[in-house]
Coordinates of C-alpha atoms in Angstrom, one line a residue:
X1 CA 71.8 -62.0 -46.8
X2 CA 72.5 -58.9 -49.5
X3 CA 69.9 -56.5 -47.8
X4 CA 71.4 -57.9 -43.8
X5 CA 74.5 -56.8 -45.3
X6 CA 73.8 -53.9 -46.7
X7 CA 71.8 -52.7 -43.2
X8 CA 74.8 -53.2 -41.7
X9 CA 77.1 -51.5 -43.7
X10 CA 74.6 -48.5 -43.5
X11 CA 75.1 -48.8 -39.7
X12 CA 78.6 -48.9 -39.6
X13 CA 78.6 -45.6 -41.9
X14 CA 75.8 -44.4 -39.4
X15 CA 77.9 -45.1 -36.3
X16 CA 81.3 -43.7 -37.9
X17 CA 79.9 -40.8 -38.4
X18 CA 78.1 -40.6 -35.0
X19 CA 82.1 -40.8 -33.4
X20 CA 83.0 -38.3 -36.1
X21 CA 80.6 -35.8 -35.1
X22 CA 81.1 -36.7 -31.3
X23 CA 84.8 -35.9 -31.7
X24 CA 84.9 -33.1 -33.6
X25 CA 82.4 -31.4 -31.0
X26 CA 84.8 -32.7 -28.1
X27 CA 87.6 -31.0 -30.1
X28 CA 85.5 -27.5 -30.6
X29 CA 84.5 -27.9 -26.9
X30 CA 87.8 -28.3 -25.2
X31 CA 89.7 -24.9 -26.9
X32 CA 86.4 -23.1 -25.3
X33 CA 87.0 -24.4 -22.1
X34 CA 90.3 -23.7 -21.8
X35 CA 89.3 -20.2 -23.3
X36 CA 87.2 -19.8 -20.1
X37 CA 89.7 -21.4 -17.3
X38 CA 92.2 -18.8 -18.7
X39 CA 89.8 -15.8 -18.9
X40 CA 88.7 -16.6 -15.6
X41 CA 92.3 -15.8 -13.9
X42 CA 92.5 -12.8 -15.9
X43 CA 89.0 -11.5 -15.1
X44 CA 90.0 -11.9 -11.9
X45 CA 93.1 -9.8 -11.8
X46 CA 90.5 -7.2 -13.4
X47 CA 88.2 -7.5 -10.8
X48 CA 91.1 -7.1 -7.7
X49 CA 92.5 -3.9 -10.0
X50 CA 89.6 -2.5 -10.1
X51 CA 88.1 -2.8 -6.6
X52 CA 91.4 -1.9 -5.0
X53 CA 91.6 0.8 -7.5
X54 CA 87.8 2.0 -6.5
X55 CA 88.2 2.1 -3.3
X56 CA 92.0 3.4 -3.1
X57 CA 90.6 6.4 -5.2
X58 CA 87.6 7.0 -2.0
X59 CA 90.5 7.1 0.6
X60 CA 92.9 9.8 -1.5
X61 CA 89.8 12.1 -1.8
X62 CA 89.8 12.3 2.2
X63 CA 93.4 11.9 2.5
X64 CA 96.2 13.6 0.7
X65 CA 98.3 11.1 -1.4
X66 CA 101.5 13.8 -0.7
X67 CA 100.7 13.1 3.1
X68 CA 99.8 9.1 2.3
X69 CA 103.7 8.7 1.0
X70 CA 105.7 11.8 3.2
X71 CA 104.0 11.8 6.8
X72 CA 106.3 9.4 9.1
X73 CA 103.2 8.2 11.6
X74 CA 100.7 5.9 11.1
X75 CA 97.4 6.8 13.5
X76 CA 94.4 5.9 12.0
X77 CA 92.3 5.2 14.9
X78 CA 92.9 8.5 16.3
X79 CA 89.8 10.7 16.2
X80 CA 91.0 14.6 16.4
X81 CA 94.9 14.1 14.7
X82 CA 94.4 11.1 13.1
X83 CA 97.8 10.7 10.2
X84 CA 98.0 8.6 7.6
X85 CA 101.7 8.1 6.6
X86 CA 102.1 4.9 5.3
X87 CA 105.9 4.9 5.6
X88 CA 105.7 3.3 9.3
X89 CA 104.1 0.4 7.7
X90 CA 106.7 0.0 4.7
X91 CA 109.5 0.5 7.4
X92 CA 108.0 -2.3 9.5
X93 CA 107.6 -4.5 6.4
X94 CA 110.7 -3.9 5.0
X95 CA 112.7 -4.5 8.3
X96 CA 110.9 -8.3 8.6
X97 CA 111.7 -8.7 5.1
X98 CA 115.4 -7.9 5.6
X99 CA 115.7 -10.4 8.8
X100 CA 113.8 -13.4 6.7
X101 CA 116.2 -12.8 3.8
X102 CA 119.3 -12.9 6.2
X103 CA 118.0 -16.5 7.1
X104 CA 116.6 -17.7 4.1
X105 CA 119.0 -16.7 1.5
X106 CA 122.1 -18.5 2.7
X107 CA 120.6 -21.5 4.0
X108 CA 118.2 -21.8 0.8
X109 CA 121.2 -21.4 -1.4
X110 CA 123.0 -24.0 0.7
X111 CA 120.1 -26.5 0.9
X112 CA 120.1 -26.3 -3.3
X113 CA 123.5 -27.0 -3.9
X114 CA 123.9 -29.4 -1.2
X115 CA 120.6 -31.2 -2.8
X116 CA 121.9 -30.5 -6.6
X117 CA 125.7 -31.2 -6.7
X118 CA 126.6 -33.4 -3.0
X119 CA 123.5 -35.6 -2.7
X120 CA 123.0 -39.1 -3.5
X121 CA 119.8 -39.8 -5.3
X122 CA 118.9 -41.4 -2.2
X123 CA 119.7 -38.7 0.5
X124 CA 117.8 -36.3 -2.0
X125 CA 114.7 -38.5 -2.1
X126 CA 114.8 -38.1 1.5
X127 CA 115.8 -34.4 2.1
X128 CA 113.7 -32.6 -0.6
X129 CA 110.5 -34.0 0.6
X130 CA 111.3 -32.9 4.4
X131 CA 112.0 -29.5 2.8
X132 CA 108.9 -29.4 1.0
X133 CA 107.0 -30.5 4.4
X134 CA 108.0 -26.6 6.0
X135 CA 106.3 -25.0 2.6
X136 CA 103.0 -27.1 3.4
X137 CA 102.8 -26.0 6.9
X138 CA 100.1 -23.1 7.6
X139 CA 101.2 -19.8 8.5
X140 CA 99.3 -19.7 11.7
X141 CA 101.6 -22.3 13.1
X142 CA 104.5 -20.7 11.8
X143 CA 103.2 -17.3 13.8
X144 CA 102.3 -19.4 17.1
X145 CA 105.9 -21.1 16.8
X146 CA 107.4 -17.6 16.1
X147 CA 105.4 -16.5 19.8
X148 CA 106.2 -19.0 21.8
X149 CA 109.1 -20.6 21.3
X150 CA 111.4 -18.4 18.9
X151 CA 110.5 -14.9 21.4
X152 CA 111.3 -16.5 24.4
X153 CA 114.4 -17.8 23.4
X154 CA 115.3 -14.8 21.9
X155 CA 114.8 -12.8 25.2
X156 CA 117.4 -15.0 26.7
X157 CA 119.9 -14.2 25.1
X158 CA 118.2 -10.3 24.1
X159 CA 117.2 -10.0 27.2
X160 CA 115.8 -6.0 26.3
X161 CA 113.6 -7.0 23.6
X162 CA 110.2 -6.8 23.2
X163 CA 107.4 -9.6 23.8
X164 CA 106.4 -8.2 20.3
X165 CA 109.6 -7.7 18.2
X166 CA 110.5 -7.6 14.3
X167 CA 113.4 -10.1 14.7
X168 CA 111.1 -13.1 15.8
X169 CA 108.6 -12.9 12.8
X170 CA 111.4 -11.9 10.7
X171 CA 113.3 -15.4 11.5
X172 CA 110.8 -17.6 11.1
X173 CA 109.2 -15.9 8.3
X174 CA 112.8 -16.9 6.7
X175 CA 112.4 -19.8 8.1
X176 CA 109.2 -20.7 6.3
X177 CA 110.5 -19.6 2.4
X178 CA 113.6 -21.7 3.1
X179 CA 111.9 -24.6 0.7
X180 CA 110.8 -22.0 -1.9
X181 CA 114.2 -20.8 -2.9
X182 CA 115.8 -24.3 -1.9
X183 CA 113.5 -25.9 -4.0
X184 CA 113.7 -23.6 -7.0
X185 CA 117.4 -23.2 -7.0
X186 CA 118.1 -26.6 -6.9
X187 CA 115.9 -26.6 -9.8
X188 CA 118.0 -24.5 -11.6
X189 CA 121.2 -25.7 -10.6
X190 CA 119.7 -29.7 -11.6
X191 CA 118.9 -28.5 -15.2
X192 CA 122.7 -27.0 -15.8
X193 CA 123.8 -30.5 -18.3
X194 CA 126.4 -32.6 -16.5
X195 CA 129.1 -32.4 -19.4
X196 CA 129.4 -29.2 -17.8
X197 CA 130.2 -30.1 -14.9
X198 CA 132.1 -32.6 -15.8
X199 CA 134.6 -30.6 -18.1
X200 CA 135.3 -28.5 -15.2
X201 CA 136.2 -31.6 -13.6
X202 CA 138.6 -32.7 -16.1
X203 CA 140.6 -29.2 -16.2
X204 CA 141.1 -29.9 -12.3
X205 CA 138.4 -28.2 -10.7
X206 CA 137.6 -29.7 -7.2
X207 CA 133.8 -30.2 -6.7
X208 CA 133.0 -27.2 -4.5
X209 CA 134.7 -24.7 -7.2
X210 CA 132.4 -26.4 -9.7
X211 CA 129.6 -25.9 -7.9
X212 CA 130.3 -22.4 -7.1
X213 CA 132.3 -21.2 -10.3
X214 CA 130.6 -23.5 -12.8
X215 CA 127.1 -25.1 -12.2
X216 CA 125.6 -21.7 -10.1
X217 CA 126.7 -19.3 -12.4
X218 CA 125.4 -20.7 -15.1
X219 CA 122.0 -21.3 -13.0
X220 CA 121.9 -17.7 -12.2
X221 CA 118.9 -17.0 -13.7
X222 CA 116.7 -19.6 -11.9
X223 CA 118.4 -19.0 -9.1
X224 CA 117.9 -15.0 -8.6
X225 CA 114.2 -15.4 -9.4
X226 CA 113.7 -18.0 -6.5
X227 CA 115.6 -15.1 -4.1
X228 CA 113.1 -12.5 -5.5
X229 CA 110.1 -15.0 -5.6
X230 CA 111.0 -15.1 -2.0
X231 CA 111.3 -11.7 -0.9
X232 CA 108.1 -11.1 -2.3
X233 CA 106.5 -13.5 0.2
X234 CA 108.1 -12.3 2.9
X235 CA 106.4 -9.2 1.9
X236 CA 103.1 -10.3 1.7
X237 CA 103.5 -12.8 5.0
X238 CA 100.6 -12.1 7.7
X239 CA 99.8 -14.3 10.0
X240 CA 103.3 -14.4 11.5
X241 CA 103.8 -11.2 11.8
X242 CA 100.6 -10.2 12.6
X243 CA 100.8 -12.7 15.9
X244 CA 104.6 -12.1 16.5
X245 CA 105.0 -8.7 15.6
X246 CA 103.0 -6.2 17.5
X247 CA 100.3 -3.8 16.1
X248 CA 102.8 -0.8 16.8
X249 CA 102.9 1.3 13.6
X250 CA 106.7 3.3 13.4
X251 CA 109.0 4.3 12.0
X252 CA 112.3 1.8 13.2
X253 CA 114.7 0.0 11.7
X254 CA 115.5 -2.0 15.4
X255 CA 114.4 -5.2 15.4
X256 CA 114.2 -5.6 19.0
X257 CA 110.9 -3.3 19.4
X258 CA 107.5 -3.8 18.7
X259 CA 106.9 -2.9 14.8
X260 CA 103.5 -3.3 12.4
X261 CA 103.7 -4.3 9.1
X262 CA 101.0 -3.7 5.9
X263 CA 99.5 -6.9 6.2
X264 CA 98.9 -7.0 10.0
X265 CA 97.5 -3.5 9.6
X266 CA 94.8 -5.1 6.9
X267 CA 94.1 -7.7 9.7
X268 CA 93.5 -5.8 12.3
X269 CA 91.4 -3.4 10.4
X270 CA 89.1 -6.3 8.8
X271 CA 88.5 -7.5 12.2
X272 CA 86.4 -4.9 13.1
X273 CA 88.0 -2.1 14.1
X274 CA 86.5 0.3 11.6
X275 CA 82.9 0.9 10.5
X276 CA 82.1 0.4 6.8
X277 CA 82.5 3.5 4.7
X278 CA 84.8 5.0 7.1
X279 CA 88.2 6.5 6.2
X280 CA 89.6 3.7 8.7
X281 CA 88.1 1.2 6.4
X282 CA 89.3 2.6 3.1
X283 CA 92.7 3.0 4.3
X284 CA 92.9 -0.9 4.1
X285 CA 92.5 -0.7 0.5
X286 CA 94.7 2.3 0.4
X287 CA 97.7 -0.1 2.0
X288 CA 96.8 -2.9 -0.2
X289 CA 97.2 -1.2 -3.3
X290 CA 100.4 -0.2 -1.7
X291 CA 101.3 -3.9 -1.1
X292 CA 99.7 -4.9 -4.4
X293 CA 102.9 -2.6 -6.1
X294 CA 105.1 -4.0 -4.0
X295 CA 104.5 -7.5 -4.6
X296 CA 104.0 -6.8 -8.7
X297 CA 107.2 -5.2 -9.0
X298 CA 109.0 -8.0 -7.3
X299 CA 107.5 -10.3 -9.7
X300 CA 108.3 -8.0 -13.1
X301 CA 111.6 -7.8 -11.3
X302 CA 112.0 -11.8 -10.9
X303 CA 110.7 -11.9 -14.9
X304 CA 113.7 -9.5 -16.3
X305 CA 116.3 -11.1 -14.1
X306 CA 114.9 -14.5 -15.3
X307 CA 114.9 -13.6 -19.1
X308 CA 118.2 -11.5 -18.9
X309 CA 120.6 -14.1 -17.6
X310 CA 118.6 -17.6 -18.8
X311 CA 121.5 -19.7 -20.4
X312 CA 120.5 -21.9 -23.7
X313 CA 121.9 -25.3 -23.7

């Protein structure tokens, strides 16, 4: 009975330290995966900086980076006078940008402090997943919608605009970052503490100035970065555009004619428009480094604005 016991003490030692060994290899193996999933985000980052960068550099030793950022036309495909000027892409990129910010901005803002300060529990369960429905809908929709319902209507009541247009992309393009900045905003305005609020309430404020003068002040922070957060996918929007918008690079700032923004340049490029190692096809990566800086700076933009003004509570 000593020895049985004895055996099975030994294999209870034996086992515990089986599990011992087990966890502590669990526990060196899970800070080295999680070493890898994080590298692997950052390599890639490398790897887009550095191809863009590559193949940027090929397109500014045929072209002349004073003529890339100055020259007001945008004629690539043309094979004696061909110009590069990458400011009738910005202008039409800028210009959709402007229109989806008109519509997205006020109704967004509206939507979060409807959803944050006037909403029942209930009506918010309801509401905020609908919003959220719009963000899950893909962009080729969006772009179809934009075509064939938004520009027709349009040209009822415009009856001089363009089949292709910068207003109709522009709308819906607002249309479809409505949930981003509703969503995020609301977020912000939610996590502003309720004694807040309700001290405002108790000096007399009525429920509107709080919302206004109280609770979205102090969510300014949250708040600004959801506007920039937007604007910088307005920037980067294709599909819509590149269905709804026309392939007419210039230099306009009217939203009724035909316009051509970065992206739908890219697209129409990488269809097969240009032969490989052509000055056509670098130019793509010429105008996506271009887009690449636009988007970053957004981004560091929405960063300061969300460090400079967060409120501690």
């Amino acid at each position: 009975m000593a020895l049985s016991a004895g055996k099975s003490v030994r294999e209870l030692i034996k086992e515990k330290k089986s599990k011992k060994s087990m966890h502590d290899f669990i526990e060196k193996l899970v800070p080295a995966a999680l070493f890898v999933a994080a590298a692997i985000s950052i390599l890639t980052t490398i790897g887009i900086i550095v191809t863009l960068a590559t193949e940027t550099i090929i397109f500014f030793s045929r072209v002349s980076f004073f003529e890339f950022i100055t020259e007001k036309e945008w004629y690539p495909f043309l094979k004696d006078d061909a110009s590069y000027g990458i400011m009738a892409l910005v202008s039409g990129t800028l210009l959709v940008t402007v229109i989806a910010m008109i519509v997205a901005l006020p109704v967004g803002l509206a939507s979060a402090i409807f959803l944050s300060e006037y909403a029942s529990d209930r009506t918010r369960r309801i509401i905020k997943p609908i919003l959220e429905v719009l963000a899950g809908i893909p962009t080729i929709v969006y772009g179809f919608f934009a075509l064939t319902f938004v520009t027709p209507l349009l040209q009822k009541i415009i009856p001089d605009i363009g089949f292709f247009n910068a207003l109709s992309p522009g709308i819906v393009v607002g249309i479809m970052i409505i949930p981003m900045i509703a969503s995020l905003s609301e977020d912000a305005m939610s996590s502003v503490p309720n004694s807040i609020r309700e001290g405002a309430l108790a000096l007399g404020a009525t429920k509107f100035e709080v919302a206004l003068k109280v609770v979205l002040p102090a969510a300014t922070s949250g708040v600004v970065a959801s506007f920039v957060l937007g604007i910088s996918r307005a920037i980067g929007e294709t599909m819509i555009v590149t269905l709804a918008g026309g392939a007419t690079p210039k230099l306009t700032f009217d939203p009724t004619e035909s316009i051509q923004t970065m992206t739908a340049y890219i697209v129409q490029v990488s269809t097969g428009d240009a032969g490989y190692g052509t000055t056509i096809y670098y130019s793509i990566y010429a105008v996506g480094a271009t887009l690449f800086v636009f988007t970053m700076l957004m981004n560091l933009l929405a960063q300061f604005i969300s460090r400079r003004f967060r409120e501690e509570y």
